[in-house]
Short mmCIF file of C-alpha atoms and ligand atoms in Angstrom, two decimals:
data_model
loop_
_atom_site.label_atom_id
_atom_site.label_comp_id
_atom_site.label_asym_id
_atom_site.label_seq_id
_atom_site.Cartn_x
_atom_site.Cartn_y
_atom_site.Cartn_z
CA MET A 1 -32.71 -5.55 22.91
CA GLY A 2 -29.33 -4.44 22.80
CA VAL A 3 -26.96 -4.01 19.92
CA PRO A 4 -24.48 -5.80 19.12
CA LEU A 5 -21.10 -5.14 18.13
CA PHE A 6 -21.20 -6.77 14.79
CA ASN A 7 -23.53 -8.99 13.14
CA THR A 8 -21.98 -10.95 9.87
CA SER A 9 -24.33 -13.79 10.07
CA GLU A 10 -27.69 -11.87 9.23
CA GLN A 11 -26.30 -11.11 5.44
CA LEU A 12 -25.66 -15.14 5.18
CA LEU A 13 -29.06 -16.00 6.13
CA ALA A 14 -30.49 -15.27 2.66
CA LEU A 15 -27.82 -16.85 0.96
CA ARG A 16 -27.59 -20.29 2.65
CA ASP A 17 -29.08 -22.45 -0.29
CA GLU A 18 -26.06 -21.06 -2.55
CA LEU A 19 -23.44 -21.88 0.08
CA ARG A 20 -24.91 -25.42 0.46
CA ALA A 21 -25.06 -25.67 -3.39
CA ALA A 22 -21.23 -24.30 -3.38
CA VAL A 23 -20.55 -26.77 -0.65
CA GLU A 24 -21.84 -29.71 -2.59
CA ARG A 25 -19.87 -28.73 -6.04
CA VAL A 26 -16.77 -28.87 -4.09
CA LEU A 27 -17.73 -32.43 -3.09
CA ASP A 28 -18.85 -33.42 -6.34
CA THR A 29 -15.48 -32.59 -7.79
CA GLU A 30 -13.36 -34.01 -4.87
CA ARG A 31 -10.97 -31.33 -5.65
CA TYR A 32 -10.08 -29.65 -2.66
CA ILE A 33 -6.20 -27.77 -2.84
CA LEU A 34 -5.56 -25.69 -6.24
CA GLY A 35 -8.53 -26.56 -8.08
CA PRO A 36 -11.02 -24.73 -10.18
CA GLU A 37 -12.71 -23.06 -7.27
CA VAL A 38 -9.59 -21.19 -6.17
CA SER A 39 -8.66 -19.90 -9.78
CA ALA A 40 -12.34 -19.17 -10.67
CA PHE A 41 -12.26 -16.66 -7.23
CA GLU A 42 -8.57 -16.03 -8.25
CA GLN A 43 -9.90 -14.57 -11.12
CA GLU A 44 -13.14 -12.93 -9.92
CA PHE A 45 -11.60 -10.97 -6.53
CA ALA A 46 -8.46 -9.93 -8.91
CA GLN A 47 -11.72 -8.18 -11.40
CA TYR A 48 -13.59 -7.21 -8.75
CA CYS A 49 -10.34 -5.07 -7.37
CA GLY A 50 -9.03 -3.92 -10.56
CA ALA A 51 -5.77 -5.60 -9.83
CA GLY A 52 -4.21 -7.73 -12.49
CA SER A 53 -3.61 -10.89 -10.62
CA ALA A 54 -4.33 -12.62 -7.27
CA VAL A 55 -3.46 -15.13 -5.38
CA GLY A 56 -5.37 -17.01 -3.12
CA VAL A 57 -3.28 -18.18 0.45
CA ALA A 58 -4.28 -19.33 3.93
CA ASN A 59 -5.00 -16.40 5.92
CA GLY A 60 -4.40 -12.53 6.00
CA THR A 61 -1.00 -12.53 8.07
CA GLU A 62 0.80 -15.27 5.66
CA ALA A 63 -0.40 -13.62 2.97
CA ILE A 64 1.59 -10.39 4.40
CA THR A 65 4.82 -12.75 4.54
CA ILE A 66 4.91 -13.82 0.96
CA ALA A 67 3.77 -10.71 -0.62
CA LEU A 68 6.73 -9.36 1.12
CA ARG A 69 9.06 -11.79 0.00
CA ALA A 70 7.65 -11.83 -3.28
CA MET A 71 7.92 -8.23 -3.45
CA GLY A 72 11.85 -9.07 -3.18
CA VAL A 73 12.00 -8.17 0.71
CA GLY A 74 14.49 -10.08 2.72
CA PRO A 75 17.39 -10.17 5.51
CA GLY A 76 18.57 -6.81 6.31
CA ASP A 77 15.97 -4.95 4.63
CA GLU A 78 13.51 -2.68 7.22
CA VAL A 79 9.78 -2.39 6.16
CA VAL A 80 7.59 0.50 7.48
CA VAL A 81 4.42 -0.75 9.43
CA PRO A 82 2.06 1.16 11.71
CA SER A 83 1.98 0.36 15.25
CA PHE A 84 -1.71 1.11 15.09
CA THR A 85 -3.28 -1.69 13.93
CA PHE A 86 -3.75 -5.44 14.51
CA TYR A 87 -0.44 -7.25 15.47
CA ALA A 88 -0.20 -9.63 12.56
CA SER A 89 0.87 -6.36 10.30
CA ALA A 90 4.03 -6.15 11.56
CA GLU A 91 4.23 -10.03 13.20
CA ALA A 92 3.93 -10.76 9.19
CA ILE A 93 7.42 -8.99 8.76
CA PRO A 94 9.92 -10.71 10.50
CA PRO A 95 9.45 -14.15 9.02
CA THR A 96 11.18 -12.60 5.48
CA GLY A 97 14.19 -11.76 7.70
CA ALA A 98 13.39 -7.97 7.32
CA THR A 99 12.66 -5.79 10.44
CA PRO A 100 9.67 -3.37 11.28
CA VAL A 101 10.39 0.31 11.14
CA PHE A 102 7.43 1.46 13.11
CA CYS A 103 5.94 4.96 12.15
CA ASP A 104 2.80 7.03 13.19
CA ILE A 105 -0.34 7.74 11.67
CA ASP A 106 -3.39 10.68 11.37
CA PRO A 107 -4.87 10.36 14.63
CA ASP A 108 -8.24 11.47 12.82
CA THR A 109 -8.01 8.87 9.60
CA PHE A 110 -5.83 6.10 12.16
CA CYS A 111 -3.95 5.79 8.48
CA VAL A 112 -0.13 6.12 8.28
CA THR A 113 0.18 9.57 5.79
CA ALA A 114 3.25 10.58 3.32
CA ASP A 115 4.09 12.23 6.20
CA THR A 116 4.42 9.89 8.84
CA VAL A 117 5.70 7.34 6.65
CA ARG A 118 8.76 9.89 5.10
CA ALA A 119 9.94 10.03 8.96
CA ALA A 120 10.28 6.29 8.97
CA LEU A 121 12.54 5.62 5.95
CA THR A 122 16.00 5.06 5.85
CA PRO A 123 18.57 4.01 3.21
CA ARG A 124 17.51 0.21 4.26
CA THR A 125 13.62 0.83 3.88
CA LYS A 126 12.51 -1.87 1.07
CA ALA A 127 8.65 -1.68 1.35
CA VAL A 128 5.91 0.31 3.37
CA ILE A 129 2.85 -1.62 4.69
CA ALA A 130 -0.32 1.03 4.40
CA VAL A 131 -2.95 -0.50 6.28
CA HIS A 132 -6.49 0.34 5.49
CA LEU A 133 -7.51 0.54 9.08
CA PHE A 134 -11.12 0.06 9.70
CA GLY A 135 -11.73 0.31 6.22
CA ASN A 136 -10.38 3.53 5.72
CA VAL A 137 -8.35 3.99 2.91
CA ALA A 138 -4.43 4.83 3.37
CA PRO A 139 -3.33 7.30 0.81
CA VAL A 140 -1.08 5.04 -1.19
CA ALA A 141 0.06 7.21 -4.34
CA GLU A 142 1.05 9.54 -2.10
CA ILE A 143 3.00 7.22 -0.09
CA GLU A 144 4.59 5.47 -3.37
CA ALA A 145 5.23 9.26 -4.87
CA LEU A 146 8.20 8.85 -2.21
CA GLY A 147 9.94 6.22 -4.37
CA VAL A 148 9.22 3.10 -1.94
CA PRO A 149 7.10 0.45 -2.82
CA VAL A 150 3.49 0.07 -0.93
CA LEU A 151 2.22 -3.36 0.54
CA GLU A 152 -1.49 -2.38 1.17
CA ASP A 153 -2.90 -4.34 4.20
CA ALA A 154 -5.92 -4.56 3.17
CA ALA A 155 -7.51 -6.52 6.10
CA GLN A 156 -10.27 -4.60 7.03
CA ALA A 157 -10.99 -3.19 3.74
CA ALA A 158 -13.28 -5.44 1.31
CA GLY A 159 -15.25 -2.94 -0.31
CA SER A 160 -13.97 0.30 0.41
CA LEU A 161 -13.30 2.46 -2.47
CA ALA A 162 -10.45 5.29 -2.59
CA GLY A 163 -10.49 8.02 -5.43
CA ASP A 164 -8.28 6.43 -7.39
CA GLY A 165 -9.43 2.68 -7.70
CA ARG A 166 -10.05 -0.04 -4.40
CA PRO A 167 -7.70 -1.19 -2.10
CA GLY A 168 -6.11 -4.35 -3.75
CA ALA A 169 -5.41 -2.19 -6.76
CA LEU A 170 -3.48 1.02 -5.29
CA GLY A 171 -0.04 -0.23 -4.59
CA THR A 172 2.32 -2.53 -6.09
CA ALA A 173 0.63 -5.23 -4.09
CA ALA A 174 -2.21 -5.91 -1.58
CA THR A 175 -3.33 -8.47 1.10
CA PHE A 176 -6.54 -9.08 2.50
CA SER A 177 -8.26 -11.76 5.11
CA PHE A 178 -11.28 -13.65 4.69
CA PHE A 179 -11.86 -14.35 8.69
CA PRO A 180 -14.95 -14.80 8.91
CA SER A 181 -15.62 -11.72 11.07
CA LYS A 182 -14.36 -9.25 7.94
CA ASN A 183 -16.06 -7.54 5.32
CA LEU A 184 -15.84 -10.41 3.05
CA GLY A 185 -15.34 -13.58 4.89
CA CYS A 186 -15.29 -17.21 4.85
CA PHE A 187 -16.03 -20.24 7.41
CA GLY A 188 -12.55 -20.75 8.55
CA ASP A 189 -9.35 -18.63 7.58
CA GLY A 190 -8.01 -17.10 4.47
CA GLY A 191 -6.38 -15.06 2.44
CA MET A 192 -5.37 -12.87 -0.71
CA ILE A 193 -2.74 -11.66 -2.17
CA THR A 194 -3.57 -8.91 -5.64
CA THR A 195 -1.13 -7.47 -7.22
CA ARG A 196 -0.36 -5.30 -10.39
CA ASP A 197 3.13 -6.60 -11.30
CA GLU A 198 2.77 -10.33 -12.14
CA ASP A 199 6.03 -11.30 -11.44
CA VAL A 200 5.13 -10.80 -7.89
CA ALA A 201 2.29 -12.64 -8.54
CA GLU A 202 4.21 -15.68 -10.04
CA ARG A 203 6.69 -15.74 -6.97
CA ALA A 204 3.48 -15.79 -4.54
CA ARG A 205 2.55 -18.45 -6.02
CA VAL A 206 5.53 -20.32 -6.02
CA LEU A 207 5.94 -19.15 -2.44
CA ARG A 208 2.78 -20.71 -1.55
CA PHE A 209 3.16 -24.14 -2.49
CA HIS A 210 6.61 -25.06 -0.61
CA GLY A 211 8.28 -22.48 -2.95
CA SER A 212 7.52 -25.52 -5.98
CA ARG A 213 6.05 -25.30 -9.36
CA ASP A 214 5.45 -28.87 -9.18
CA LYS A 215 6.12 -30.46 -5.78
CA VAL A 216 8.88 -32.54 -7.75
CA ASP A 217 11.59 -29.29 -7.79
CA TYR A 218 11.90 -26.88 -5.05
CA GLU A 219 12.90 -23.23 -6.04
CA GLN A 220 13.14 -21.77 -1.78
CA ILE A 221 12.00 -22.64 1.15
CA GLY A 222 8.54 -21.18 1.27
CA TYR A 223 4.96 -22.32 2.91
CA ASN A 224 2.07 -24.65 2.71
CA SER A 225 -0.24 -21.82 2.44
CA ARG A 226 -3.35 -21.88 0.16
CA LEU A 227 -7.00 -21.07 0.18
CA ASP A 228 -8.56 -23.70 -0.16
CA GLU A 229 -11.39 -25.28 -2.29
CA LEU A 230 -14.52 -24.90 0.33
CA GLN A 231 -13.47 -21.49 1.14
CA ALA A 232 -13.38 -19.95 -2.01
CA ALA A 233 -16.54 -21.76 -3.63
CA ILE A 234 -18.21 -19.76 -0.05
CA LEU A 235 -16.33 -16.87 -0.87
CA ARG A 236 -17.31 -16.60 -4.54
CA VAL A 237 -21.23 -16.94 -3.32
CA GLN A 238 -20.87 -13.65 -1.05
CA LEU A 239 -18.13 -11.63 -3.57
CA PRO A 240 -21.10 -10.30 -5.48
CA HIS A 241 -23.02 -9.25 -2.54
CA LEU A 242 -20.08 -7.35 -1.33
CA ASP A 243 -20.68 -4.24 -2.66
CA GLY A 244 -24.18 -4.04 -1.42
CA TRP A 245 -22.78 -5.27 2.28
CA ALA A 246 -20.59 -2.41 2.01
CA GLU A 247 -23.02 0.22 1.11
CA GLY A 248 -24.97 -0.89 3.99
CA ARG A 249 -21.93 0.15 6.46
CA ARG A 250 -21.49 3.37 4.45
CA LEU A 251 -25.34 3.93 5.39
CA ALA A 252 -24.62 2.94 9.41
CA GLY A 253 -21.76 5.47 9.29
CA ARG A 254 -24.01 8.26 7.91
CA HIS A 255 -26.84 7.73 9.94
CA TYR A 256 -24.19 8.22 13.16
CA GLU A 257 -23.54 11.28 11.62
CA ASP A 258 -27.56 12.14 11.22
CA ALA A 259 -27.61 11.41 15.15
CA GLY A 260 -25.34 13.97 16.57
CA LEU A 261 -23.13 11.42 17.30
CA GLY A 262 -19.87 14.04 16.43
CA GLU A 263 -21.18 16.02 19.55
CA LEU A 264 -20.56 13.45 21.96
CA VAL A 265 -17.23 11.73 20.54
CA GLY A 266 -14.69 11.91 18.16
CA LEU A 267 -15.98 10.52 14.78
CA PRO A 268 -13.42 8.10 12.62
CA ARG A 269 -12.66 10.60 9.26
CA PRO A 270 -12.34 9.35 5.66
CA VAL A 271 -8.89 9.84 4.52
CA ALA A 272 -9.78 12.58 1.34
CA GLY A 273 -11.08 10.67 -1.12
CA ALA A 274 -12.11 7.75 0.00
CA SER A 275 -15.31 6.38 0.33
CA PRO A 276 -14.99 3.43 3.64
CA ALA A 277 -16.84 0.23 4.05
CA TRP A 278 -16.62 0.85 7.65
CA HIS A 279 -15.52 -2.80 9.11
CA LEU A 280 -14.99 -1.23 12.72
CA PHE A 281 -16.40 1.98 13.63
CA VAL A 282 -14.00 3.57 15.89
CA VAL A 283 -14.50 6.35 17.73
CA SER A 284 -12.41 8.63 20.19
CA HIS A 285 -13.41 9.82 23.47
CA PRO A 286 -11.40 11.64 26.76
CA GLU A 287 -12.41 8.94 28.94
CA PRO A 288 -13.06 5.39 27.04
CA GLU A 289 -13.63 3.42 29.74
CA ARG A 290 -16.38 5.76 30.95
CA LEU A 291 -18.16 5.80 27.40
CA GLU A 292 -17.63 1.68 27.99
CA ARG A 293 -19.47 1.76 31.10
CA ALA A 294 -22.37 4.11 29.66
CA LEU A 295 -22.60 1.78 26.25
CA ALA A 296 -22.15 -1.38 28.58
CA GLY A 297 -25.37 -0.29 30.60
CA ALA A 298 -27.59 -0.01 27.65
CA ASP A 299 -26.49 -3.58 26.20
CA VAL A 300 -24.48 -1.85 23.11
CA GLY A 301 -21.46 -3.94 22.12
CA CYS A 302 -18.14 -1.88 22.26
CA LYS A 303 -14.53 -2.82 22.35
CA PRO A 304 -10.70 -1.09 22.75
CA TYR A 305 -9.18 -2.75 19.88
CA TYR A 306 -5.92 -2.00 20.19
CA ARG A 307 -5.28 -0.48 23.60
CA THR A 308 -1.31 -1.54 23.69
CA PRO A 309 0.12 -0.07 20.14
CA VAL A 310 2.38 -3.02 18.65
CA HIS A 311 5.26 -1.32 18.77
CA ARG A 312 4.80 -1.81 22.80
CA GLN A 313 4.10 -5.35 22.62
CA ALA A 314 6.86 -7.66 24.23
CA PRO A 315 8.17 -9.58 20.81
CA MET A 316 8.44 -6.09 19.56
CA LEU A 317 10.10 -4.09 21.84
CA ARG A 318 13.59 -5.33 20.08
CA TRP A 319 12.53 -2.84 17.02
CA ALA A 320 10.88 -0.11 18.91
CA ASP A 321 13.79 1.67 20.53
CA GLY A 322 13.44 5.32 20.25
CA ALA A 323 10.22 4.90 18.39
CA GLU A 324 8.25 8.01 19.21
CA LEU A 325 4.55 7.43 17.51
CA PRO A 326 2.22 10.43 19.90
CA ALA A 327 -0.56 10.03 17.61
CA THR A 328 -0.43 6.07 18.01
CA GLU A 329 0.04 6.56 21.92
CA HIS A 330 -3.65 8.93 21.46
CA ALA A 331 -5.41 7.06 19.20
CA ALA A 332 -4.71 3.76 21.53
CA ARG A 333 -5.90 5.70 24.38
CA THR A 334 -8.95 7.23 23.28
CA HIS A 335 -10.36 4.69 20.61
CA LEU A 336 -13.26 2.41 21.08
CA ALA A 337 -15.16 0.23 18.54
CA ILE A 338 -19.15 1.00 18.81
CA PRO A 339 -21.51 -1.37 16.76
CA MET A 340 -21.05 -1.34 13.04
CA SER A 341 -22.99 -3.89 10.59
CA PRO A 342 -23.91 -3.38 6.81
CA VAL A 343 -27.45 -4.14 8.65
CA LEU A 344 -27.27 -1.42 11.77
CA SER A 345 -30.33 -0.18 11.70
CA ARG A 346 -31.11 3.75 11.82
CA GLU A 347 -33.31 2.76 15.02
CA GLN A 348 -30.11 1.16 16.59
CA VAL A 349 -27.68 3.47 15.48
CA GLU A 350 -30.50 6.01 17.97
CA GLN A 351 -30.11 3.73 20.55
CA VAL A 352 -26.36 3.64 20.59
CA VAL A 353 -26.15 7.46 20.25
CA ALA A 354 -28.34 7.93 23.03
CA ALA A 355 -26.66 5.16 25.23
CA ALA A 356 -23.11 7.62 24.27
CA GLY A 357 -25.13 10.61 25.30
CA GLN A 358 -25.05 9.16 29.11
CA ALA A 359 -21.06 9.84 29.01
CA ALA A 360 -20.88 13.14 28.05
CA PRO A 361 -19.32 15.46 30.37
C1 PLP B 1 -5.35 -5.29 9.91
C2 PLP B 1 -4.78 -6.63 10.02
N1 PLP B 1 -3.95 -6.91 8.87
C3 PLP B 1 -3.72 -8.53 8.80
C4 PLP B 1 -4.55 -9.54 9.75
C5 PLP B 1 -4.27 -10.75 9.28
O1 PLP B 1 -5.47 -11.66 8.89
P1 PLP B 1 -5.59 -13.40 9.32
O2 PLP B 1 -6.15 -13.10 10.93
O3 PLP B 1 -6.52 -13.87 8.21
O4 PLP B 1 -4.54 -13.72 9.66
C6 PLP B 1 -6.15 -9.04 10.28
C7 PLP B 1 -7.02 -9.65 10.57
O5 PLP B 1 -7.13 -10.58 11.48
C8 PLP B 1 -6.20 -7.40 10.32
O6 PLP B 1 -7.05 -6.75 11.01
#
């Protein structure tokens, strides 16, 4: 038996009855958009993160665009963003009218740092997107100390912990994705904006609703971007289990260390003070294709996620002129995601490590 790259279905088996009941509850109320389930989940999620407010939106990409606009980002502004991330982190910037400015990462944590962000700041910088990549937690307070507001892209970091709180409550605002494979996933698309600033939350509520408060008068060009009642009801069933699942991910990471994986590949390093709920467990290898072949040969799932970094994707080239991002290029060339899930067992980890040993020099 092989080891799959991820496994998010097993954790839901035990919740099937509760999930069915939640769906029926929505059918019974016949409220499908912006009803009681979304309001309740927004409150519960804000409380979970330790954020003041939460605003449910349609997905994690629009969450970024709407949050940036709610933070006052617009035409003529620049937004600093890492290039070693999922494309959407940067794709969400141009729809605000602002332009992305790409910054480098720490090669061991895969996250931006105050130094890599500082190198990309200009007088036009209006915000920084700190991506909590793979479940690690970027040093948000150190970046805000540079004097620029941070939007946390926490799409991959639900359940993670930082020394000073949880993702979602570390910066001016934060965004989450509830794409099904995420640490907290729904049964379709879904997203959330959290913020400590009630004015930002209020602007985001208006923006997600066509730029209106009542669909009678319109204040601005907005979006039709709501988390729906069914997804919210499904997420409410799962949220109380998120910490347990996160602990399973941490434990799997410790199993990898205990099994000696660090002697074969470069292990991801948590940012100082962070306790990541590893969304993906991404290792480094000088010849990742060789590692990939060894793992695939043993039926172990693996995947390079970001071989071409965002700033070298065709639509981004116009904003990447002169960008020199050596750590990003290195990470793009050498990274490989190996199995990770809340239910990854010690035995499975040992199987992965044995297979990785076949790629040792
Ligand atoms: C880092 C990051 N940012 C943004 C997104 C976008 O989220 P969504 O797919 O819900 O639009 C994702 C996930 O897909 C992501 O991994």
